[in-house]
Amino acid sequence: MTIFTPSDTHILKAARYLSQSKLVAFPTETVYGLGANACDDIAVAKIYEVKQRPTFNPLISHFESTEQATKMLKLEGLALRLAQIFWPGSLTLIIDRPENCPISLLASAGHPSLAIRVPAHEVAQKLLNLCDFPVVAPSANPSGKISPSSASHVDAGLGNKIEMILDGGWCATGIESTVVDCRNKNVAVILRPGPISAEDIENVSGIPVQFAATPKGAIASPGQLESHYAPHAQVVLDVVEPAKNAAYLGFNAAASPLEHHFSLSETGDLVEAAANLFKMLHQADASGAETICVAPIPNQGIGIAINDRLKRAAAPRP
Ligand code: TXA
Ligand code: MG
């Protein structure tokens, strides 16, 4: 059994495993992460192997606090400003990789940059506190598959390949962090939409925000591949009336009595829909239906991130 309650003893055990180049999955407020010591080449290499992750796709290093990140990486300018406002929280910052940085080069996957985040989840915080190194943590799913919002999702995808899973229940936010490139002086560039929206950033920080231009073929963030989050079933978007035998993720409508029909939010609440997205995609897929139809989702606020994930779930598979 690899799933453990997040008692202090188990979190301490997890921290020990991390210091011994082992992999541990842990909850964050966004999705479960698959953790490894960011300064340990062997441990970081294991992440790529276990997830079957393309080695061109870099990893996010998770820190216990803005202070820890600042000490190691000398955060400044736009990145420091955003960190001070939004950390701990669902925001990942892309910065220039400083010289003599102890974080494994593998975590940057050949890019001259680093992705960093301080998660807010209590279990993640406790775990990071016990580590005297940052922890790289991609979403704890096999590459290209649906991200995990519960310990059992992690177990189903990777359970037999990792040391332990700390069970923190359902992830409250349910969708991965917003990734923002802070390397331009005066503008924050969103590489991956997420729980913290462009308006949140602009309104709270006053910093202008752009979405990365992604001409066909170019990938602003290497993880933003067209096909991702792919269930076994085909995913069809913007469906108002699903065929009877299709699984369905509705929105702004009462749950249907059909077992393979789900409502992302009965009241049209986008935050609730984001929290339910991966959970219900997993459930719909487990129903065995060949097709999962999804209702139209308003493209505003966190709805932009939901539609981003859905578009990739529905994209043709490589
Ligand atoms: O909410 C999250 O961000 C979760 C939790 C566990 O923290 N983690 C997560 O990691 O979603 P992952 O590896 O599944 O997604 C990280 C994204 C990928 O799209 C990756 O390409 C991008 O961040 N990324 C990482 N380092 C980058 C860099 N140096 N430059 C540009 N994009 C980067
Ligand atoms: Mg991922």
Coordinates of C-alpha atoms and ligand atoms in Angstrom, one line a residue:
M1 CA 0.0 0.0 0.0
T2 CA 1.6 3.3 -1.0
I3 CA -1.2 5.7 0.2
F4 CA -0.5 7.2 3.6
T5 CA -2.5 9.6 5.8
P6 CA -0.6 13.0 6.1
S7 CA 0.3 12.5 9.8
D8 CA 3.5 14.3 11.0
T9 CA 5.2 10.9 11.1
H10 CA 4.3 10.1 7.5
I11 CA 5.3 13.6 6.3
L12 CA 8.7 13.2 8.0
K13 CA 9.0 9.8 6.4
A14 CA 8.2 11.4 3.0
A15 CA 10.9 14.1 3.6
R16 CA 13.4 11.3 4.3
Y17 CA 12.5 9.5 1.2
L18 CA 13.0 12.7 -0.8
S19 CA 16.5 13.2 0.7
Q20 CA 17.3 9.6 -0.4
S21 CA 16.6 10.3 -4.1
K22 CA 13.2 8.6 -3.8
L23 CA 9.9 9.9 -5.3
V24 CA 6.9 10.9 -3.2
A25 CA 3.5 12.2 -4.4
F26 CA 1.9 14.9 -2.3
P27 CA -1.2 17.1 -2.4
T28 CA -1.1 20.7 -3.4
E29 CA -4.1 23.0 -3.7
T30 CA -4.0 22.7 -7.5
V31 CA -3.3 19.0 -8.3
Y32 CA -1.2 16.2 -6.7
G33 CA 2.5 16.6 -7.5
L34 CA 5.1 13.9 -8.0
G35 CA 8.0 15.2 -5.8
A36 CA 11.8 14.8 -6.0
N37 CA 14.7 16.6 -4.6
A38 CA 15.3 19.4 -7.2
C39 CA 19.0 19.5 -6.5
D40 CA 19.5 15.8 -7.0
D41 CA 20.1 14.8 -10.7
I42 CA 19.3 11.1 -10.1
A43 CA 16.0 11.9 -8.4
V44 CA 15.0 14.4 -11.1
A45 CA 15.9 11.9 -13.8
K46 CA 13.6 9.3 -12.1
I47 CA 10.6 11.7 -12.5
Y48 CA 11.1 11.7 -16.3
E49 CA 11.3 8.0 -16.3
V50 CA 8.4 7.3 -14.1
K51 CA 6.1 9.7 -15.8
Q52 CA 7.4 8.8 -19.3
R53 CA 7.8 12.6 -19.7
P54 CA 9.5 14.0 -22.7
T55 CA 12.9 15.2 -21.6
F56 CA 12.4 18.6 -23.3
N57 CA 9.6 19.4 -20.8
P58 CA 11.0 21.3 -17.8
L59 CA 9.8 21.0 -14.2
I60 CA 8.5 23.4 -11.5
S61 CA 10.6 23.7 -8.4
H62 CA 8.5 24.1 -5.3
F63 CA 9.8 26.2 -2.3
E64 CA 8.7 26.4 1.3
S65 CA 8.5 30.2 1.2
T66 CA 9.2 33.3 -0.9
E67 CA 12.2 33.8 1.5
Q68 CA 13.7 30.4 0.7
A69 CA 13.3 31.1 -3.0
T70 CA 14.7 34.6 -2.8
K71 CA 17.7 33.3 -0.8
M72 CA 18.6 30.7 -3.4
L73 CA 17.6 32.5 -6.6
K74 CA 17.8 36.2 -5.8
L75 CA 14.3 37.0 -6.9
E76 CA 13.8 40.6 -8.1
G77 CA 11.6 42.8 -10.2
L78 CA 8.4 41.5 -11.6
A79 CA 9.0 38.0 -10.2
L80 CA 9.5 39.2 -6.7
R81 CA 6.4 41.5 -6.9
L82 CA 4.2 38.6 -8.1
A83 CA 5.7 36.2 -5.5
Q84 CA 5.0 38.7 -2.7
I85 CA 1.4 39.1 -3.8
F86 CA 0.3 35.6 -4.8
W87 CA 2.5 33.2 -2.8
P88 CA 1.8 30.8 -1.3
G89 CA -0.7 30.0 -4.1
S90 CA -1.5 28.8 -7.6
L91 CA 1.0 30.9 -9.5
T92 CA 4.2 29.5 -11.1
L93 CA 6.9 32.1 -12.1
I94 CA 9.4 31.7 -14.9
I95 CA 12.7 33.4 -14.2
D96 CA 16.2 33.4 -15.7
R97 CA 18.3 30.6 -14.2
P98 CA 20.9 32.3 -12.1
E99 CA 24.6 31.3 -12.4
N100 CA 25.7 28.6 -10.0
C101 CA 22.2 27.6 -9.3
P102 CA 22.1 24.3 -7.3
I103 CA 18.8 23.1 -9.0
S104 CA 19.5 20.2 -11.3
L105 CA 19.9 21.3 -15.0
L106 CA 17.5 18.5 -15.8
A107 CA 14.8 20.4 -14.1
S108 CA 15.3 23.2 -16.7
A109 CA 15.4 20.6 -19.5
G110 CA 18.0 22.6 -21.4
H111 CA 16.3 26.0 -21.1
P112 CA 18.1 29.0 -19.6
S113 CA 15.1 29.5 -17.3
L114 CA 13.5 28.1 -14.1
A115 CA 9.9 27.6 -13.1
I116 CA 9.2 28.2 -9.4
R117 CA 6.2 28.1 -7.0
V118 CA 5.3 28.1 -3.3
P119 CA 2.2 26.0 -2.9
A120 CA -0.4 26.8 -0.2
H121 CA -1.6 23.3 0.8
E122 CA -0.9 22.5 4.4
V123 CA 0.6 19.1 3.7
A124 CA 2.8 20.5 0.9
Q125 CA 3.9 23.3 3.3
K126 CA 4.8 20.9 6.1
L127 CA 6.7 18.6 3.7
L128 CA 8.7 21.5 2.1
N129 CA 9.4 22.8 5.6
L130 CA 11.2 19.5 6.5
C131 CA 13.3 19.6 3.3
D132 CA 16.4 21.7 3.0
F133 CA 16.1 21.7 -0.7
P134 CA 13.4 22.7 -3.2
V135 CA 11.2 19.9 -4.6
V136 CA 10.4 19.5 -8.3
A137 CA 6.9 18.3 -8.7
P138 CA 5.1 17.8 -12.0
S139 CA 1.5 16.7 -11.8
A140 CA 1.5 13.1 -10.5
N141 CA 0.1 11.5 -13.7
P142 CA 1.7 9.5 -16.5
S143 CA 2.6 12.1 -19.2
G144 CA -0.3 13.1 -21.4
K145 CA -3.0 11.7 -19.2
I146 CA -5.5 13.4 -16.9
S147 CA -4.0 15.2 -14.0
P148 CA -4.7 13.8 -10.5
S149 CA -6.9 15.6 -8.0
S150 CA -7.0 12.7 -5.5
A151 CA -4.5 10.2 -4.0
S152 CA -6.4 7.4 -5.7
H153 CA -5.9 9.0 -9.1
V154 CA -2.2 9.1 -8.4
D155 CA -2.2 5.5 -7.2
A156 CA -4.0 4.3 -10.3
G157 CA -1.5 6.0 -12.6
L158 CA 1.8 5.7 -10.8
G159 CA 1.2 3.8 -7.5
N160 CA 3.5 0.9 -8.2
K161 CA 6.4 3.1 -9.4
I162 CA 6.8 5.5 -6.5
E163 CA 7.7 5.3 -2.8
M164 CA 4.7 6.8 -1.2
I165 CA 1.6 8.9 -1.7
L166 CA 0.5 11.4 1.0
D167 CA -3.3 11.6 1.0
G168 CA -4.6 15.1 1.4
G169 CA -8.1 14.4 0.1
W170 CA -9.5 16.2 -3.0
C171 CA -7.5 19.2 -4.3
A172 CA -9.6 22.3 -3.6
T173 CA -8.6 24.2 -6.8
G174 CA -8.4 21.2 -9.0
I175 CA -6.6 22.7 -12.0
E176 CA -2.8 23.3 -12.4
S177 CA -1.2 26.6 -11.5
T178 CA -1.1 29.6 -13.8
V179 CA 2.4 29.8 -15.4
V180 CA 3.7 33.3 -15.9
D181 CA 6.9 34.3 -17.7
C182 CA 8.4 37.2 -15.6
R183 CA 11.5 37.7 -17.9
N184 CA 10.2 40.8 -19.6
K185 CA 10.6 43.8 -17.5
N186 CA 7.2 45.4 -17.7
V187 CA 4.7 42.7 -18.8
A188 CA 3.7 39.4 -17.3
V189 CA 3.2 36.8 -20.0
I190 CA 0.8 33.9 -19.3
L191 CA 2.2 30.6 -20.7
R192 CA -0.4 28.4 -19.2
P193 CA -3.8 29.8 -18.0
G194 CA -4.8 28.6 -14.5
P195 CA -6.7 29.5 -11.3
I196 CA -5.2 33.0 -11.1
S197 CA -6.6 34.8 -14.1
A198 CA -5.0 37.6 -16.2
E199 CA -7.5 40.0 -14.5
D200 CA -6.5 38.8 -11.0
I201 CA -2.9 39.6 -11.8
E202 CA -3.6 43.0 -13.5
N203 CA -6.1 44.1 -10.9
V204 CA -4.1 43.2 -7.8
S205 CA -0.5 44.0 -9.0
G206 CA -1.2 46.7 -11.6
I207 CA 1.3 44.8 -13.9
P208 CA 0.1 44.5 -17.5
V209 CA -0.6 40.9 -18.6
Q210 CA -0.4 39.2 -22.1
F211 CA -1.1 35.7 -23.2
A212 CA 1.9 34.1 -25.0
A213 CA 1.4 34.2 -28.7
T214 CA 1.6 30.6 -29.9
P215 CA 1.9 30.5 -33.7
K216 CA 1.2 27.0 -35.0
G217 CA 4.2 24.7 -34.3
A218 CA 5.8 27.0 -31.7
I219 CA 5.4 26.0 -28.0
A220 CA 5.7 28.9 -25.5
S221 CA 5.8 26.5 -22.6
P222 CA 7.1 23.1 -23.6
G223 CA 4.4 21.3 -21.6
Q224 CA 1.6 23.0 -23.6
L225 CA 1.4 20.2 -26.2
E226 CA -1.8 20.0 -28.2
S227 CA -2.8 16.6 -26.9
H228 CA -2.7 16.3 -23.1
Y229 CA -5.1 15.3 -20.3
A230 CA -6.3 12.6 -22.6
P231 CA -8.8 10.1 -21.2
H232 CA -9.3 6.7 -22.9
A233 CA -12.6 8.0 -24.4
Q234 CA -12.8 10.5 -27.2
V235 CA -13.7 14.0 -25.9
V236 CA -16.2 16.2 -27.8
L237 CA -16.7 19.8 -26.7
D238 CA -19.5 22.3 -26.8
V239 CA -22.2 19.6 -26.7
V240 CA -25.7 20.7 -25.5
E241 CA -27.5 17.5 -26.1
P242 CA -25.3 14.4 -25.7
A243 CA -26.2 11.1 -27.3
K244 CA -27.7 8.7 -24.8
N245 CA -24.7 6.3 -24.5
A246 CA -22.1 9.1 -24.3
A247 CA -20.8 10.2 -20.9
Y248 CA -21.5 13.9 -20.3
L249 CA -20.0 16.7 -18.3
G250 CA -22.7 19.3 -18.0
F251 CA -22.4 22.9 -16.8
N252 CA -25.0 25.2 -15.2
A253 CA -27.6 22.5 -15.2
A254 CA -29.0 20.1 -12.6
A255 CA -27.3 16.7 -12.4
S256 CA -29.1 14.1 -14.6
P257 CA -30.1 10.8 -13.1
L258 CA -28.0 9.0 -15.7
E259 CA -25.0 7.4 -14.0
H260 CA -22.6 8.5 -16.6
H261 CA -23.8 12.1 -16.6
F262 CA -22.1 14.6 -14.3
S263 CA -22.5 18.3 -13.6
L264 CA -19.3 20.4 -13.3
S265 CA -21.4 23.0 -11.5
E266 CA -25.2 23.0 -11.2
T267 CA -25.2 26.7 -10.6
G268 CA -22.8 27.8 -13.3
D269 CA -19.9 28.5 -10.8
L270 CA -16.6 28.3 -12.8
V271 CA -14.5 27.9 -9.7
E272 CA -16.5 24.8 -8.7
A273 CA -16.3 23.6 -12.3
A274 CA -12.5 23.8 -12.2
A275 CA -12.4 21.9 -8.9
N276 CA -14.5 19.1 -10.4
L277 CA -12.9 19.0 -13.9
F278 CA -10.3 16.3 -13.6
K279 CA -12.3 14.3 -11.0
M280 CA -15.3 14.1 -13.3
L281 CA -13.1 13.4 -16.4
H282 CA -11.7 10.5 -14.4
Q283 CA -15.2 9.3 -13.5
A284 CA -16.6 9.8 -17.0
D285 CA -13.7 7.8 -18.4
A286 CA -14.2 5.0 -15.8
S287 CA -17.8 4.7 -16.9
G288 CA -16.5 2.9 -20.0
A289 CA -18.3 5.2 -22.5
E290 CA -16.6 5.6 -25.8
T291 CA -17.3 9.3 -25.9
I292 CA -17.2 12.0 -23.3
C293 CA -19.3 15.0 -24.3
V294 CA -18.7 18.3 -22.5
A295 CA -21.1 21.3 -22.3
P296 CA -19.9 24.8 -23.4
I297 CA -18.0 26.6 -20.7
P298 CA -17.9 30.4 -20.6
N299 CA -14.4 31.6 -21.6
Q300 CA -13.8 34.0 -18.8
G301 CA -11.7 34.0 -15.6
I302 CA -10.8 30.5 -14.6
G303 CA -13.1 29.3 -17.5
I304 CA -10.1 30.2 -19.8
A305 CA -8.0 27.6 -18.0
I306 CA -10.9 25.0 -18.0
N307 CA -11.3 25.4 -21.8
D308 CA -7.5 25.2 -22.3
R309 CA -7.4 21.8 -20.5
L310 CA -10.6 20.6 -22.4
K311 CA -9.2 21.6 -25.8
R312 CA -6.1 19.5 -25.1
A313 CA -8.2 16.6 -23.8
A314 CA -10.1 16.7 -27.0
A315 CA -7.1 17.1 -29.4
P316 CA -6.2 14.4 -31.8
R317 CA -3.8 11.9 -30.0
P318 CA -0.2 11.6 -31.3
Ligands
TXA1 O1 -0.2 23.3 -10.2 C1 0.9 22.9 -10.7 O2 1.6 23.7 -11.4 C2 1.3 21.5 -10.5 C3 1.5 21.3 -9.0 C4 2.0 19.9 -8.6 O3 2.4 22.3 -8.5 N1 2.4 21.1 -11.2 C5 2.4 21.0 -12.6 O4 3.5 20.6 -13.2 O5 1.3 21.2 -13.2 P1 3.6 20.1 -14.7 O6 5.0 19.6 -14.8 O7 2.6 19.1 -14.9 O8 3.4 21.4 -15.5 C6 4.4 22.4 -15.5 C7 4.3 23.3 -16.7 C8 4.6 22.6 -18.0 O9 3.7 23.1 -19.0 C9 6.0 23.0 -18.3 O10 6.3 23.0 -19.7 C10 6.0 24.4 -17.7 O11 5.2 24.3 -16.6 N2 7.4 24.8 -17.4 C11 8.2 24.3 -16.5 N3 9.4 24.9 -16.5 C12 9.3 25.9 -17.5 C13 10.2 26.8 -18.0 N4 11.5 26.9 -17.6 N5 9.8 27.6 -19.0 C14 8.6 27.5 -19.5 N6 7.6 26.6 -19.1 C15 8.0 25.8 -18.1
MG2 MG 1.1 18.0 -15.9

